[in-house]
Coordinates of C-alpha atoms in Angstrom, one line a residue:
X22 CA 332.4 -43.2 -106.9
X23 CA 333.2 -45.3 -103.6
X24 CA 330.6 -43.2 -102.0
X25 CA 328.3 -43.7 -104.6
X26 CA 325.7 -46.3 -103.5
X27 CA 324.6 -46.9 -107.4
X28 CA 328.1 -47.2 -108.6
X29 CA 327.4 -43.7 -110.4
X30 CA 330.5 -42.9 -113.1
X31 CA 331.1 -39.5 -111.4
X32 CA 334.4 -38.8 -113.6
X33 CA 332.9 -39.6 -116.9
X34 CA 329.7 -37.4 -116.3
X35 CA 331.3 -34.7 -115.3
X36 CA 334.1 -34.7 -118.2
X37 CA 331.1 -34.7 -120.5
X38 CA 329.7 -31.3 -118.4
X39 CA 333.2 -29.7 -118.8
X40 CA 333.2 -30.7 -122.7
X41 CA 329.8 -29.4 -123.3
X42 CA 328.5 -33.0 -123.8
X43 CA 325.5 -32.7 -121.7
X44 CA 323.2 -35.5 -123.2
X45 CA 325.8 -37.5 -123.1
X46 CA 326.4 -36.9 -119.6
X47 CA 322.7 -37.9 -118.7
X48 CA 323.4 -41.2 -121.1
X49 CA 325.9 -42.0 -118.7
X50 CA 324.1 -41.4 -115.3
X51 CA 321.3 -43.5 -116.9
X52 CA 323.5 -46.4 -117.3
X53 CA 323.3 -47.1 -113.5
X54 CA 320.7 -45.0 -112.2
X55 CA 317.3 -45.1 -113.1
X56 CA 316.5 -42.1 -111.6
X57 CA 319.2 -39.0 -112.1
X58 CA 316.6 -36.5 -111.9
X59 CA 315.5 -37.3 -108.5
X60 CA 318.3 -38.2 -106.6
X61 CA 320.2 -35.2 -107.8
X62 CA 317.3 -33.4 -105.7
X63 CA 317.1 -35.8 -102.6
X64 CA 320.5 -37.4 -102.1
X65 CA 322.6 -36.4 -99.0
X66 CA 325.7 -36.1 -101.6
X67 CA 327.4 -34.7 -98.6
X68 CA 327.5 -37.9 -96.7
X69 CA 328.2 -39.8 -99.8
X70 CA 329.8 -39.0 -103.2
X71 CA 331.3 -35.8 -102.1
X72 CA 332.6 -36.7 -98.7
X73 CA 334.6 -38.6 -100.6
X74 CA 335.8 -35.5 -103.5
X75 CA 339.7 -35.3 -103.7
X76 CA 339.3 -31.5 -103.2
X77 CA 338.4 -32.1 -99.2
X78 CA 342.2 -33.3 -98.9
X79 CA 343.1 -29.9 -100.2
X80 CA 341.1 -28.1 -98.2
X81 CA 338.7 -27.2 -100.7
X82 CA 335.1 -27.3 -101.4
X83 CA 333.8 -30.5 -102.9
X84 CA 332.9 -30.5 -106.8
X85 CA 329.1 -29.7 -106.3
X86 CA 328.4 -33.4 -108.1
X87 CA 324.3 -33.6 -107.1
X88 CA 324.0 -30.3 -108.4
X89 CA 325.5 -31.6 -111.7
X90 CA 324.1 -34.6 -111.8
X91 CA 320.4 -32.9 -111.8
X92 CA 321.7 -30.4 -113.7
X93 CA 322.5 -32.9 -117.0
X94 CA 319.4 -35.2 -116.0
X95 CA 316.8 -31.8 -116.3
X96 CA 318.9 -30.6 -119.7
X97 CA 317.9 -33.7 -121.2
X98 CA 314.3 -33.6 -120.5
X99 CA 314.1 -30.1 -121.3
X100 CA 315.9 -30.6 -124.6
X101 CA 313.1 -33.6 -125.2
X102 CA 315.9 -35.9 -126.4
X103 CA 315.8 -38.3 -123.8
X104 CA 317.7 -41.2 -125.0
X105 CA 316.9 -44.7 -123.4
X106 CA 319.3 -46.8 -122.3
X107 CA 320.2 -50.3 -124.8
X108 CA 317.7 -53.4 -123.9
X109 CA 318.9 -57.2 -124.5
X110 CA 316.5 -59.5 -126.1
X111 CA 314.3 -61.2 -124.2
X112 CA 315.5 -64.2 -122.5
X113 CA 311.8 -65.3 -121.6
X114 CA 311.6 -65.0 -117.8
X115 CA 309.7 -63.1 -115.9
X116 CA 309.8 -60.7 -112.6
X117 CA 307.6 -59.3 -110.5
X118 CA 308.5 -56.4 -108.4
X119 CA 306.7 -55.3 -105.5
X120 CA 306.5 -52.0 -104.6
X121 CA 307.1 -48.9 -107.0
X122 CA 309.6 -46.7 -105.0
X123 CA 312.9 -46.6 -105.4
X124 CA 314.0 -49.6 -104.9
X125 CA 311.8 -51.6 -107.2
X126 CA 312.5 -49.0 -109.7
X127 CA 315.9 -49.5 -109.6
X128 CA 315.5 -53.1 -109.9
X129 CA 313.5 -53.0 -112.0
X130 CA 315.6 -50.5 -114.4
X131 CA 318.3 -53.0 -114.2
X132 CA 316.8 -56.0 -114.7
X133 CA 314.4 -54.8 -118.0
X134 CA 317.9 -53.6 -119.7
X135 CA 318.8 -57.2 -119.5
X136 CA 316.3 -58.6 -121.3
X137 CA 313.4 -59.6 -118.7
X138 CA 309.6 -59.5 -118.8
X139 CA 309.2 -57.2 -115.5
X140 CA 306.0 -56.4 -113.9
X141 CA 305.6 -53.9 -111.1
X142 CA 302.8 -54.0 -108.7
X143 CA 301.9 -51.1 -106.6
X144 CA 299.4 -50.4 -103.8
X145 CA 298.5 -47.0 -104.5
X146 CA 296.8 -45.7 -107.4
X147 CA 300.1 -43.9 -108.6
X148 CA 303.4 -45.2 -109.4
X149 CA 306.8 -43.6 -107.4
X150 CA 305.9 -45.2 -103.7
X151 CA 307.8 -42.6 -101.3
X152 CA 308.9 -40.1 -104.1
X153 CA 305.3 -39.5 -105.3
X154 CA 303.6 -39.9 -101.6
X155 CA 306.4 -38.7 -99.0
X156 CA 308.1 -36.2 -100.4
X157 CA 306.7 -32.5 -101.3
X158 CA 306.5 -30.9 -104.9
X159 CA 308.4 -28.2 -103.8
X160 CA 311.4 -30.5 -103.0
X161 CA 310.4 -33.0 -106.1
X162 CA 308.0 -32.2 -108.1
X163 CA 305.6 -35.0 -109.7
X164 CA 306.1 -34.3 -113.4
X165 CA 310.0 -35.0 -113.0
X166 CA 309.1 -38.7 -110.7
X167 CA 306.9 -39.1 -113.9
X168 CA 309.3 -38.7 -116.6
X169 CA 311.7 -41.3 -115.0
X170 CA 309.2 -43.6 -114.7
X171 CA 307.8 -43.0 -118.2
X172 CA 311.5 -43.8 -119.0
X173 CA 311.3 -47.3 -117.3
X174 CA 307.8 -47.9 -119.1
X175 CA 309.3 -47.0 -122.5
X176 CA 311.9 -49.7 -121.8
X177 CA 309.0 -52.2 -121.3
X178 CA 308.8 -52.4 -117.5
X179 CA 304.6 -52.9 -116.9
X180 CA 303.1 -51.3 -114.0
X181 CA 300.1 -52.4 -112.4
X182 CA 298.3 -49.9 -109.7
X183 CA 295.8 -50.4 -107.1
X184 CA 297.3 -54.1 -106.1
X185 CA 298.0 -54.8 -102.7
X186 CA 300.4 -57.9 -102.4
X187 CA 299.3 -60.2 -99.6
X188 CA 295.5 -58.8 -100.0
X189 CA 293.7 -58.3 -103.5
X190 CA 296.5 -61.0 -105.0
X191 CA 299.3 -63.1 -102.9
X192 CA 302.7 -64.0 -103.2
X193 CA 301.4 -67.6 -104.0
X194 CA 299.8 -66.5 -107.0
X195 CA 302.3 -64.5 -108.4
X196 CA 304.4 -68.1 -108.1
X197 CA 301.3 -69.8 -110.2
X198 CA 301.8 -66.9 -113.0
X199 CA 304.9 -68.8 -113.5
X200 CA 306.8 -65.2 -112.4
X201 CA 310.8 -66.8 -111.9
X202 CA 312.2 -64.0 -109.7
X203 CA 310.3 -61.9 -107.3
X204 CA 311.5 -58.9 -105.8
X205 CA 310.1 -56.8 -102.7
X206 CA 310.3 -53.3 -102.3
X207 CA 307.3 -52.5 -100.2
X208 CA 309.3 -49.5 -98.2
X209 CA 308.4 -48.5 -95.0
X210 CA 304.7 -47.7 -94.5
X211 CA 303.5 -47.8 -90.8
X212 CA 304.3 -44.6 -88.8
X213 CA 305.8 -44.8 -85.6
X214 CA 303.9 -42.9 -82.5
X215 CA 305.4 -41.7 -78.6
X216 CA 302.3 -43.3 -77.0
X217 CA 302.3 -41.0 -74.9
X218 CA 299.0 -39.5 -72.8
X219 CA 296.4 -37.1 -75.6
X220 CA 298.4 -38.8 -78.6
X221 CA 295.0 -39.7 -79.9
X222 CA 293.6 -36.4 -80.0
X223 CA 291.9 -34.9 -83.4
X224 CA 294.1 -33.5 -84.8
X225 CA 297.6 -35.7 -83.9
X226 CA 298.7 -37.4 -87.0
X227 CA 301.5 -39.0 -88.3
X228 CA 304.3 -37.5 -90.7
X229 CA 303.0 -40.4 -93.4
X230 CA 299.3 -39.4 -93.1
X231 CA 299.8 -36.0 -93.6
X232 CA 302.5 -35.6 -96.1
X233 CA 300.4 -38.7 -98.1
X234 CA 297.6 -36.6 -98.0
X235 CA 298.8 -33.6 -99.2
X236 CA 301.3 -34.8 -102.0
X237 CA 299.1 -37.8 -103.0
X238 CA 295.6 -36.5 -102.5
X239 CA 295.3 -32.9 -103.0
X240 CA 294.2 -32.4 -99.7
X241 CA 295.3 -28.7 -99.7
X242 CA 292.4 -28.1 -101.6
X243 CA 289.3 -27.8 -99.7
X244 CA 287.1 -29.6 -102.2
X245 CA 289.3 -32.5 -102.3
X246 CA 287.8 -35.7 -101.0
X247 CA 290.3 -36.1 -98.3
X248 CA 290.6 -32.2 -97.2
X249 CA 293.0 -31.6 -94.2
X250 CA 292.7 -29.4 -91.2
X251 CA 295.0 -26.4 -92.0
X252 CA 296.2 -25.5 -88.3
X253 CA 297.4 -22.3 -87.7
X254 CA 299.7 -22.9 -84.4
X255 CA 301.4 -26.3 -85.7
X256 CA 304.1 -28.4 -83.7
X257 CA 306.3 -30.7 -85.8
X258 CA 307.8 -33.7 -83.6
X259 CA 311.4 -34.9 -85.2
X260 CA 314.7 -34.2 -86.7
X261 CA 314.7 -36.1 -89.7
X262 CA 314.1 -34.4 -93.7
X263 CA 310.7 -36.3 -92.9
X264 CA 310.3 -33.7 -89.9
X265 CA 311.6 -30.6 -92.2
X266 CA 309.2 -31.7 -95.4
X267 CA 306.0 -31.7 -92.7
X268 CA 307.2 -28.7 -91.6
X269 CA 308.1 -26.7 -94.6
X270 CA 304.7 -28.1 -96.1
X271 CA 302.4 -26.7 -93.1
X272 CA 304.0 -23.5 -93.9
X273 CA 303.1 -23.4 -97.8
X274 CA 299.6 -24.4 -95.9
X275 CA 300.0 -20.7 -94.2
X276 CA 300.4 -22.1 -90.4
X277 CA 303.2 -20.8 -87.6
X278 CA 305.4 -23.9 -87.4
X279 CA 307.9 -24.8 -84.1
X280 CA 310.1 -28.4 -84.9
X281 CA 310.6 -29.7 -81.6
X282 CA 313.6 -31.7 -81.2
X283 CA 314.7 -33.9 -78.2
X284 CA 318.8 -33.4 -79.2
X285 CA 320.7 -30.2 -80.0
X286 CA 320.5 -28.5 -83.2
X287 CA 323.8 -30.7 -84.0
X288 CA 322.5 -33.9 -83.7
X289 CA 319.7 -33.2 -86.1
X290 CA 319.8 -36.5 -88.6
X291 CA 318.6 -34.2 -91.3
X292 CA 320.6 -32.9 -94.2
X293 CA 322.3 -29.7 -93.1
X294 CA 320.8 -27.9 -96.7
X295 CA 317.4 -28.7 -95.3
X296 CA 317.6 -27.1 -91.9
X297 CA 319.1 -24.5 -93.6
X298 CA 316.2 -24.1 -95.9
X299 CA 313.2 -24.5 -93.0
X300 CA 315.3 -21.7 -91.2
X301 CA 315.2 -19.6 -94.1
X302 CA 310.9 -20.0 -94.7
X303 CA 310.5 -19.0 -90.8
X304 CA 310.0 -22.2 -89.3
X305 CA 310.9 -22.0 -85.7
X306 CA 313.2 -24.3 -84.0
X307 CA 312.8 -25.8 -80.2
X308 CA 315.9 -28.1 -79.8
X309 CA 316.5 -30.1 -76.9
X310 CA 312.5 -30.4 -75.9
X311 CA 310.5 -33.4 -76.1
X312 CA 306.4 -33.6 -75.8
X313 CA 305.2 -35.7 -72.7
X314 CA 301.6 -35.3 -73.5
X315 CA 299.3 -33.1 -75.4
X316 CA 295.9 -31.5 -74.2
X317 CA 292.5 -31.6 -75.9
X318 CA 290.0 -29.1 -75.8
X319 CA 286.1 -30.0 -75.3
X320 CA 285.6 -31.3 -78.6
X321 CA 288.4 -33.6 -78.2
X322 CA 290.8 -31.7 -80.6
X323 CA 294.5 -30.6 -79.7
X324 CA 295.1 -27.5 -78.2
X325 CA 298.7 -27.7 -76.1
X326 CA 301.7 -29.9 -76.1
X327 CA 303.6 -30.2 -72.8
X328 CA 307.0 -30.4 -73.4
X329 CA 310.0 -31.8 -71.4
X330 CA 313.1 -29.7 -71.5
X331 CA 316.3 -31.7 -72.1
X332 CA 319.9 -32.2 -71.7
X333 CA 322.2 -34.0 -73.4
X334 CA 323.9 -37.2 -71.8
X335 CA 326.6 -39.4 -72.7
X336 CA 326.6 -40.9 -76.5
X337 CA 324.1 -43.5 -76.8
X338 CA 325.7 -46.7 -79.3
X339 CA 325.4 -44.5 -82.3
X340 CA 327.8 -42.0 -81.4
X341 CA 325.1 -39.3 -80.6
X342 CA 324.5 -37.9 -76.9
X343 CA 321.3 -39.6 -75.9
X344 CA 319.0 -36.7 -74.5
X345 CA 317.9 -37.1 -70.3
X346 CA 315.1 -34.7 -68.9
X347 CA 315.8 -31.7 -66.8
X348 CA 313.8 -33.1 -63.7
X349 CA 311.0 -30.2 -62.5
X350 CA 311.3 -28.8 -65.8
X351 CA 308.8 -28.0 -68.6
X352 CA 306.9 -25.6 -71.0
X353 CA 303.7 -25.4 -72.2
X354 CA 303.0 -25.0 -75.8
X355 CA 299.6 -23.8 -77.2
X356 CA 299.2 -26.0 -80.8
X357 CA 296.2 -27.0 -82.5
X358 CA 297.4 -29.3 -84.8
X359 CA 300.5 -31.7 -84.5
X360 CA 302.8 -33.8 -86.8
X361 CA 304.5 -36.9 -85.7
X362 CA 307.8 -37.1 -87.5
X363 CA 309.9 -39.8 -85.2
X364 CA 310.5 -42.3 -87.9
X365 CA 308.8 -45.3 -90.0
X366 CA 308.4 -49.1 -89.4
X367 CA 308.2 -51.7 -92.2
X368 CA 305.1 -52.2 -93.8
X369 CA 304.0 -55.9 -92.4
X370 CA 301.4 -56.6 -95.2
X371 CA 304.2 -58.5 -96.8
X372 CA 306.5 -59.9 -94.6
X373 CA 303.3 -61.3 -92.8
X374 CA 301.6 -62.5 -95.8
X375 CA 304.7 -65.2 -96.6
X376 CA 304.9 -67.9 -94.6
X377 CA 308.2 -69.6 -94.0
X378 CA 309.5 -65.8 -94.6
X379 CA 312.4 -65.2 -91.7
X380 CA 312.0 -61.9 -90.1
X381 CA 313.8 -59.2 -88.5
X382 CA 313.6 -56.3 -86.0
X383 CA 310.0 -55.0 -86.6
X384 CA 309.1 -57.3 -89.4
X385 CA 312.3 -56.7 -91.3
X386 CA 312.8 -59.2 -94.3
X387 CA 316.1 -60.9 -93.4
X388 CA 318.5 -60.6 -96.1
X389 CA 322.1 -62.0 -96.9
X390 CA 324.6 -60.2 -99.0
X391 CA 323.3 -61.1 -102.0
X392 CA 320.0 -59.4 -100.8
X393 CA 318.2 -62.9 -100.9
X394 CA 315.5 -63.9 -98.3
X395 CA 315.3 -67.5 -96.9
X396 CA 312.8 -67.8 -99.4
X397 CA 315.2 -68.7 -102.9
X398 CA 313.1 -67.1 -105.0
X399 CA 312.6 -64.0 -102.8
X400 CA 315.1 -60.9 -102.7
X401 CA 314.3 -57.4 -101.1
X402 CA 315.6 -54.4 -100.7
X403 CA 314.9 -51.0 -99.4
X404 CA 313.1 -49.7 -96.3
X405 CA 311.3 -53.4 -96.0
X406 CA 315.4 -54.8 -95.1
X407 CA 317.1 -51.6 -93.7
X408 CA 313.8 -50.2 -91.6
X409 CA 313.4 -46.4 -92.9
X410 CA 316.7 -45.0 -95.0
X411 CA 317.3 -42.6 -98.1
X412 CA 316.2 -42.7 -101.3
X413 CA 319.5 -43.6 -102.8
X414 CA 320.3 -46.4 -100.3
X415 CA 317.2 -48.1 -101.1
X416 CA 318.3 -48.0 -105.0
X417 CA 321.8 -49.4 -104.5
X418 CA 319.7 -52.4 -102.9
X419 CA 317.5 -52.5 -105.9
X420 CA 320.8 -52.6 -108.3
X421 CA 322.4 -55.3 -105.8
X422 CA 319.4 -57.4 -105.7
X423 CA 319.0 -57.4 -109.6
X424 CA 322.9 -58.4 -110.3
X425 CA 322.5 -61.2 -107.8
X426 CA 319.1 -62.5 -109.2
X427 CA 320.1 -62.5 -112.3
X428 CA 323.8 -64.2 -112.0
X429 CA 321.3 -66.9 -110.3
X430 CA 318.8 -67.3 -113.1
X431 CA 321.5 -67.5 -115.6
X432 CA 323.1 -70.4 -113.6
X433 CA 319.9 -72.3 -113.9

């Protein structure tokens, strides 16, 4: 459980599994997590819960306890008794989230068992932020995001689409609705690029744009009203489960795919069952490379990427050897489509929209442990405070932020 970022009850659940008690194991997943199905599919348990399992000081394997935990969350919803957790009475305040991923989910979740009015408020014209528009279907799929958030919606949270916060309404006027808590969750929406020379070249986009389009858009079908070019020689820049779901997706989309990574295969930030699975669908590895520029073609569209060859250096101030070019030495790639995959900033829409809002690095919101901004009436959690991290991270924030808020409105 100490590696548990939601404060999962790992021991109970998996009593419940052993006794045959599997509803009862999802009741007990849902009673800090609003969403077991999903992060028993996209949680690095390895880092986390079962870095910490007793059987590693025994030499052993860890007990498998995502695997489990998604195992108990999809019985449930198969079985279609899907119990909801217990709601307290309404204690007549009201919340506004913003964002829908998983952070405001999460705080959401929390905060609607304990008797608040919440109201979500999302951009896009669905509901799940980065689980409905970052990640793929074959890694998530929607109908399982939905279900969860049916779940919260049954509980009474109120979503509203298609409302950007700081443009079609304000911050200010979500303070003259009277709303006594806001919290936001507005992830990490602006890509980040190399800027290096032929970045802007047709067919050069960013992890977000892609992956948004084909997950959110149906742009894999051509009669879609945001189609995208299928390349057939694609290059994938990163090392990141960003990198390997761009990758593994321009695969499905029948392309030849080469990652490109400036480190070695060790350094990789990605889980290790993802690089094991891109490996496994053919996708072709180039570690310890890094493009320099890319080359258009008459029309202005991508046709090469010039890569730097590499070497690693002395560990940079995260522990990692920080990669240094081979001086003289490169290769030339032929591509005609590439995806950036080097990271996320935090959307600024917010942050920007605030005033008297303290900021961080990149338009961070600044935080203290409580997750409150310098604003009283303003927490946040998620990408918008930590800059681009996982799923389950982002909904330990969400559970943080709601405790805190509401130990504060009580005390009022």
């Amino acid at each position: 459980m100490e590696g548990c970022p939601v404060n999962i009850n790992i021991p109970g659940f998996i009593k419940q599994i052993e006794h045959g008690d599997f509803l009862g194991a999802a009741k007990t997943l849902k009673q800090t997590s609003a969403l077991p199905a999903v992060c028993g599919r996209v949680c690095p348990q390895e880092k986390q819960c079962e870095s910490r399992c007793i059987h590693l000081k025994m030499n052993s394997k860890p007990v498998a306890i995502g695997y489990l935990e998604r195992f108990a969350a999809d019985y449930e919803r198969e079985s279609g008794q899907i119990a909801l957790p217990d709601i307290a009475p309404s204690n007549g305040k009201k919340i506004a989230v913003v964002g829908s991923g998983p952070s405001g989910l999460s705080f959401a979740g929390d905060m609607i068992k304990l008797g608040y009015e919440v109201h979500v408020f999302e951009a896009l014209h669905e509901i799940g932020g980065v689980l409905k528009y970052g990640i793929p279907e074959f890694r998530l799929p929607n109908r399982i995001v939905d279900v969860e958030i049916d779940n919260l919606r049954k509980m009474g949270v109120q979503f509203h689409t298609d409302c950007i916060v700081g443009k079609t309404i304000t911050v200010e006027d979500l303070e003259a609705e009277k709303f006594d808590g806001i919290f936001v969750g507005s992830g990490a929406g602006l890509p980040n690029f190399m800027n290096i020379p032929g970045e802007n070249a047709l067919n050069v986009l960013s992890s977000n744009e892609y992956l948004t389009r084909v997950n959110l858009m149906d742009a894999s079908n051509p009669a879609a009203d945001t189609p995208i070019n299928r390349g057939k020689k694609v290059l994938v820049v990163g090392g990141g489960n960003t990198a390997m779901d761009s990758c593994r997706t321009a695969k499905r989309l029948g392309a030849d795919v080469t990652i490109v990574y400036r480190r070695s295969e060790a350094e990789m930030p990605a889980r290790l069952e993802e690089v094991k699975h891109a490996k496994e669908e053919g996708i072709h590895f180039l570690t310890l490379h890094n493009p320099i520029e890319y080359l258009a073609d008459e029309r202005g569209a991508v046709r090469a990427a010039v890569l730097q060859v590499m070497e690693l250096g002395e560990p940079d101030e995260s522990g990692r050897r920080s990669p240094v070019p081979v001086e003289g030495k490169t290769v030339t790639l032929d591509v005609d489509q590439v995806i950036v995959a080097i990271g996320v900033s935090p959307n600024p829409l917010v942050p920007k929209s605030i005033e008297g809002l303290e900021l961080g690095r990149k338009n961070t919101i600044v935080v203290n442990e409580q997750m409150q901004s310098s604003q009283p009436k303003i927490y946040a959690g998620g990408d918008i405070v930590r800059g681009g991290a996982t799923v389950i991270l982002a909904m330990g924030d969400g559970r943080r932020a709601a405790a805190a808020m509401h130990e504060k409105l009580q005390a009022q």
